[in-house]
């Protein structure tokens, strides 16, 4: 059955302020495929102490698709499976906006439980692109969103790929700090797990329809994951993972284009 609704949000990223609203329709085609469409109206304001704040109002249609046959093992973990999807938004003056701007996003990911419980191999790749002539300063894509620890390289086209191995260290720690007050099941530190990862990313800027310059960045690292389990029987049983990461950023090189 289709779902009809409206999203409204206000946010801030750096010096960029945004308010947006979006009426939408979601239509599941099969248990593994969902599609959706809507209309985005958003106002963005770039705060500037020395000059009048540049701003833009965008209006236009958006569409999205997602396929997933992933089977959950824990929150944010998939025992195995494959997923892909993407979205596209088309803002234009003829739709009531201030500028011509197209935004594209696509992803593909997969996971495999290959050595028993909690031994997970997870991979994900993303692609983002903005097509337009006028951008606010904090609207540019950042390679750091795809490569952990990367320097601030910006552009309007981004590719990122991640490979991560997750493994158990200590299961069922069973920390119950409020047991003396009769709330022994309220908070449990369930599992301690580790992971190692490698990230690769490419960021590019363009002049017209030609790539002006592009850069590759990569990093490797490891981390710990603490799985907290919040319980208030019989109402709530929620697992909340907390990650601590240590990465080594290995620099960036220009792409010979």
GROMACS .gro file of C-alpha atoms in nm:
model
  257
    1UNK     CA    1   0.000   0.000   0.000
    2UNK     CA    2   0.128   0.351  -0.073
    3UNK     CA    3   0.225   0.585   0.211
    4UNK     CA    4   0.147   0.955   0.179
    5UNK     CA    5   0.306   1.205   0.413
    6UNK     CA    6   0.490   1.532   0.465
    7UNK     CA    7   0.840   1.588   0.603
    8UNK     CA    8   0.949   1.918   0.758
    9UNK     CA    9   1.294   1.992   0.900
   10UNK     CA   10   1.534   2.267   1.003
   11UNK     CA   11   1.908   2.212   1.033
   12UNK     CA   12   2.251   2.374   1.039
   13UNK     CA   13   2.576   2.248   0.886
   14UNK     CA   14   2.871   2.476   0.952
   15UNK     CA   15   2.749   2.822   0.852
   16UNK     CA   16   2.474   2.684   0.630
   17UNK     CA   17   2.118   2.712   0.766
   18UNK     CA   18   1.836   2.517   0.603
   19UNK     CA   19   1.460   2.489   0.637
   20UNK     CA   20   1.272   2.244   0.414
   21UNK     CA   21   0.939   2.079   0.356
   22UNK     CA   22   0.857   1.778   0.139
   23UNK     CA   23   0.522   1.617   0.059
   24UNK     CA   24   0.590   1.261  -0.062
   25UNK     CA   25   0.442   0.931  -0.171
   26UNK     CA   26   0.613   0.595  -0.105
   27UNK     CA   27   0.510   0.292  -0.306
   28UNK     CA   28   0.647  -0.057  -0.226
   29UNK     CA   29   0.651  -0.272  -0.540
   30UNK     CA   30   0.773  -0.598  -0.385
   31UNK     CA   31   0.900  -0.688  -0.035
   32UNK     CA   32   1.252  -0.605  -0.157
   33UNK     CA   33   1.184  -0.295  -0.372
   34UNK     CA   34   1.041   0.043  -0.273
   35UNK     CA   35   0.999   0.359  -0.480
   36UNK     CA   36   0.904   0.710  -0.384
   37UNK     CA   37   0.852   1.056  -0.516
   38UNK     CA   38   0.781   1.401  -0.380
   39UNK     CA   39   0.833   1.772  -0.408
   40UNK     CA   40   1.109   1.952  -0.217
   41UNK     CA   41   1.088   2.317  -0.115
   42UNK     CA   42   1.390   2.439   0.081
   43UNK     CA   43   1.549   2.767   0.185
   44UNK     CA   44   1.924   2.784   0.247
   45UNK     CA   45   2.115   3.072   0.402
   46UNK     CA   46   2.497   3.092   0.425
   47UNK     CA   47   2.595   3.295   0.732
   48UNK     CA   48   2.863   3.556   0.661
   49UNK     CA   49   2.984   3.810   0.921
   50UNK     CA   50   3.128   4.059   0.670
   51UNK     CA   51   2.879   4.055   0.384
   52UNK     CA   52   2.504   4.010   0.336
   53UNK     CA   53   2.424   3.643   0.376
   54UNK     CA   54   2.396   3.466   0.038
   55UNK     CA   55   2.085   3.251   0.018
   56UNK     CA   56   1.883   3.039  -0.222
   57UNK     CA   57   1.532   2.900  -0.242
   58UNK     CA   58   1.503   2.566  -0.424
   59UNK     CA   59   1.186   2.401  -0.549
   60UNK     CA   60   1.138   2.090  -0.758
   61UNK     CA   61   1.049   1.721  -0.781
   62UNK     CA   62   1.247   1.434  -0.629
   63UNK     CA   63   1.238   1.057  -0.684
   64UNK     CA   64   1.403   0.759  -0.514
   65UNK     CA   65   1.434   0.380  -0.541
   66UNK     CA   66   1.576   0.117  -0.306
   67UNK     CA   67   1.628  -0.259  -0.333
   68UNK     CA   68   1.732  -0.468  -0.033
   69UNK     CA   69   1.723  -0.837   0.055
   70UNK     CA   70   1.941  -0.792   0.366
   71UNK     CA   71   1.867  -0.995   0.679
   72UNK     CA   72   1.935  -0.810   1.009
   73UNK     CA   73   2.169  -0.960   1.267
   74UNK     CA   74   2.198  -0.658   1.501
   75UNK     CA   75   2.109  -0.291   1.474
   76UNK     CA   76   2.300  -0.149   1.174
   77UNK     CA   77   2.443  -0.497   1.100
   78UNK     CA   78   2.325  -0.733   0.829
   79UNK     CA   79   2.394  -1.105   0.849
   80UNK     CA   80   2.406  -1.124   0.472
   81UNK     CA   81   2.245  -0.955   0.177
   82UNK     CA   82   2.271  -0.695  -0.095
   83UNK     CA   83   2.119  -0.350  -0.139
   84UNK     CA   84   2.131  -0.068  -0.388
   85UNK     CA   85   1.938   0.249  -0.457
   86UNK     CA   86   1.949   0.614  -0.539
   87UNK     CA   87   1.768   0.943  -0.561
   88UNK     CA   88   1.751   1.243  -0.790
   89UNK     CA   89   1.621   1.596  -0.729
   90UNK     CA   90   1.561   1.858  -0.997
   91UNK     CA   91   1.538   2.221  -0.886
   92UNK     CA   92   1.456   2.489  -1.137
   93UNK     CA   93   1.336   2.846  -1.174
   94UNK     CA   94   1.036   2.718  -1.368
   95UNK     CA   95   0.932   2.526  -1.055
   96UNK     CA   96   0.943   2.843  -0.845
   97UNK     CA   97   1.306   2.828  -0.728
   98UNK     CA   98   1.594   3.072  -0.753
   99UNK     CA   99   1.836   2.858  -0.956
  100UNK     CA  100   1.892   2.557  -1.180
  101UNK     CA  101   2.036   2.269  -0.974
  102UNK     CA  102   2.023   1.889  -1.005
  103UNK     CA  103   2.137   1.656  -0.726
  104UNK     CA  104   2.206   1.283  -0.770
  105UNK     CA  105   2.291   1.010  -0.519
  106UNK     CA  106   2.346   0.635  -0.563
  107UNK     CA  107   2.475   0.356  -0.340
  108UNK     CA  108   2.541  -0.016  -0.339
  109UNK     CA  109   2.631  -0.229  -0.036
  110UNK     CA  110   2.662  -0.590   0.066
  111UNK     CA  111   2.740  -0.792   0.377
  112UNK     CA  112   2.831  -1.151   0.461
  113UNK     CA  113   2.845  -1.345   0.788
  114UNK     CA  114   3.125  -1.582   0.687
  115UNK     CA  115   3.288  -1.721   1.005
  116UNK     CA  116   2.996  -1.766   1.240
  117UNK     CA  117   2.816  -1.528   1.473
  118UNK     CA  118   2.925  -1.163   1.453
  119UNK     CA  119   3.203  -1.219   1.199
  120UNK     CA  120   3.082  -0.978   0.932
  121UNK     CA  121   3.237  -0.853   0.611
  122UNK     CA  122   3.064  -0.532   0.501
  123UNK     CA  123   3.123  -0.318   0.192
  124UNK     CA  124   2.959  -0.002   0.062
  125UNK     CA  125   3.011   0.232  -0.233
  126UNK     CA  126   2.846   0.570  -0.296
  127UNK     CA  127   2.831   0.827  -0.575
  128UNK     CA  128   2.707   1.186  -0.541
  129UNK     CA  129   2.693   1.463  -0.797
  130UNK     CA  130   2.562   1.820  -0.815
  131UNK     CA  131   2.496   1.988  -1.149
  132UNK     CA  132   2.450   2.365  -1.142
  133UNK     CA  133   2.619   2.700  -1.180
  134UNK     CA  134   2.558   2.867  -0.843
  135UNK     CA  135   2.643   2.711  -0.508
  136UNK     CA  136   2.665   2.832  -0.152
  137UNK     CA  137   2.998   2.775   0.022
  138UNK     CA  138   2.893   2.487   0.249
  139UNK     CA  139   2.690   2.308  -0.021
  140UNK     CA  140   2.994   2.152  -0.183
  141UNK     CA  141   3.056   1.781  -0.131
  142UNK     CA  142   3.340   1.685   0.103
  143UNK     CA  143   3.567   1.385   0.061
  144UNK     CA  144   3.572   1.345   0.441
  145UNK     CA  145   3.213   1.214   0.425
  146UNK     CA  146   3.347   0.908   0.238
  147UNK     CA  147   3.704   0.880   0.372
  148UNK     CA  148   3.739   0.888   0.749
  149UNK     CA  149   4.006   1.130   0.870
  150UNK     CA  150   4.051   1.290   0.527
  151UNK     CA  151   4.144   1.651   0.479
  152UNK     CA  152   3.882   1.900   0.366
  153UNK     CA  153   3.875   1.854  -0.010
  154UNK     CA  154   3.559   1.987  -0.177
  155UNK     CA  155   3.390   1.942  -0.512
  156UNK     CA  156   3.064   1.868  -0.686
  157UNK     CA  157   3.126   1.500  -0.769
  158UNK     CA  158   3.213   1.238  -0.506
  159UNK     CA  159   3.288   0.866  -0.520
  160UNK     CA  160   3.353   0.663  -0.206
  161UNK     CA  161   3.413   0.296  -0.122
  162UNK     CA  162   3.449   0.125   0.216
  163UNK     CA  163   3.543  -0.229   0.320
  164UNK     CA  164   3.500  -0.322   0.687
  165UNK     CA  165   3.559  -0.644   0.883
  166UNK     CA  166   3.368  -0.669   1.212
  167UNK     CA  167   3.446  -0.937   1.472
  168UNK     CA  168   3.352  -1.023   1.835
  169UNK     CA  169   3.589  -0.962   2.127
  170UNK     CA  170   3.377  -1.025   2.439
  171UNK     CA  171   3.012  -1.126   2.444
  172UNK     CA  172   2.757  -1.077   2.720
  173UNK     CA  173   2.944  -0.840   2.948
  174UNK     CA  174   2.618  -0.793   3.141
  175UNK     CA  175   2.698  -0.465   3.318
  176UNK     CA  176   2.393  -0.372   3.532
  177UNK     CA  177   2.470  -0.046   3.717
  178UNK     CA  178   2.119  -0.008   3.866
  179UNK     CA  179   2.074  -0.366   3.991
  180UNK     CA  180   2.101  -0.251   4.355
  181UNK     CA  181   1.792  -0.035   4.300
  182UNK     CA  182   1.586  -0.319   4.156
  183UNK     CA  183   1.651  -0.214   3.795
  184UNK     CA  184   1.891  -0.489   3.697
  185UNK     CA  185   1.744  -0.525   3.350
  186UNK     CA  186   1.740  -0.153   3.272
  187UNK     CA  187   2.086  -0.113   3.119
  188UNK     CA  188   2.319  -0.385   2.999
  189UNK     CA  189   2.656  -0.350   2.828
  190UNK     CA  190   2.591  -0.646   2.599
  191UNK     CA  191   2.887  -0.706   2.366
  192UNK     CA  192   3.230  -0.566   2.285
  193UNK     CA  193   3.331  -0.600   1.920
  194UNK     CA  194   3.617  -0.476   1.703
  195UNK     CA  195   3.651  -0.377   1.340
  196UNK     CA  196   3.914  -0.284   1.085
  197UNK     CA  197   3.841  -0.082   0.772
  198UNK     CA  198   3.974   0.076   0.457
  199UNK     CA  199   3.823   0.380   0.283
  200UNK     CA  200   3.884   0.512  -0.068
  201UNK     CA  201   3.739   0.830  -0.217
  202UNK     CA  202   3.758   1.059  -0.518
  203UNK     CA  203   3.642   1.421  -0.524
  204UNK     CA  204   3.618   1.629  -0.841
  205UNK     CA  205   3.525   1.980  -0.947
  206UNK     CA  206   3.405   2.081  -1.292
  207UNK     CA  207   3.407   2.373  -1.530
  208UNK     CA  208   3.111   2.350  -1.764
  209UNK     CA  209   3.084   1.985  -1.864
  210UNK     CA  210   3.458   1.912  -1.823
  211UNK     CA  211   3.638   1.784  -1.514
  212UNK     CA  212   3.862   2.066  -1.393
  213UNK     CA  213   4.057   1.872  -1.130
  214UNK     CA  214   4.006   1.566  -0.913
  215UNK     CA  215   4.179   1.409  -0.615
  216UNK     CA  216   4.202   1.059  -0.463
  217UNK     CA  217   4.211   1.007  -0.087
  218UNK     CA  218   4.229   0.695   0.127
  219UNK     CA  219   4.259   0.589   0.490
  220UNK     CA  220   4.282   0.274   0.701
  221UNK     CA  221   4.199   0.218   1.065
  222UNK     CA  222   4.048   0.012   1.342
  223UNK     CA  223   3.804   0.060   1.624
  224UNK     CA  224   3.591  -0.077   1.902
  225UNK     CA  225   3.214  -0.107   1.921
  226UNK     CA  226   3.022  -0.123   2.248
  227UNK     CA  227   2.669  -0.261   2.226
  228UNK     CA  228   2.445  -0.114   2.493
  229UNK     CA  229   2.109  -0.280   2.546
  230UNK     CA  230   1.849  -0.057   2.712
  231UNK     CA  231   1.568  -0.253   2.877
  232UNK     CA  232   1.257  -0.163   3.071
  233UNK     CA  233   1.064  -0.487   3.062
  234UNK     CA  234   0.815  -0.539   2.907
  235UNK     CA  235   0.798  -0.206   2.726
  236UNK     CA  236   1.142  -0.136   2.580
  237UNK     CA  237   1.424  -0.353   2.453
  238UNK     CA  238   1.654  -0.145   2.236
  239UNK     CA  239   2.011  -0.210   2.123
  240UNK     CA  240   2.233   0.095   2.076
  241UNK     CA  241   2.585   0.053   1.930
  242UNK     CA  242   2.860   0.305   2.016
  243UNK     CA  243   3.174   0.321   1.800
  244UNK     CA  244   3.527   0.440   1.884
  245UNK     CA  245   3.750   0.473   1.577
  246UNK     CA  246   4.123   0.516   1.523
  247UNK     CA  247   4.214   0.595   1.165
  248UNK     CA  248   4.534   0.666   0.975
  249UNK     CA  249   4.483   0.913   0.694
  250UNK     CA  250   4.724   0.831   0.412
  251UNK     CA  251   4.703   1.156   0.220
  252UNK     CA  252   4.570   1.241  -0.124
  253UNK     CA  253   4.704   1.257  -0.476
  254UNK     CA  254   4.579   1.440  -0.785
  255UNK     CA  255   4.402   1.232  -1.045
  256UNK     CA  256   4.573   1.261  -1.385
  257UNK     CA  257   4.275   1.357  -1.602
   0.00000   0.00000   0.00000
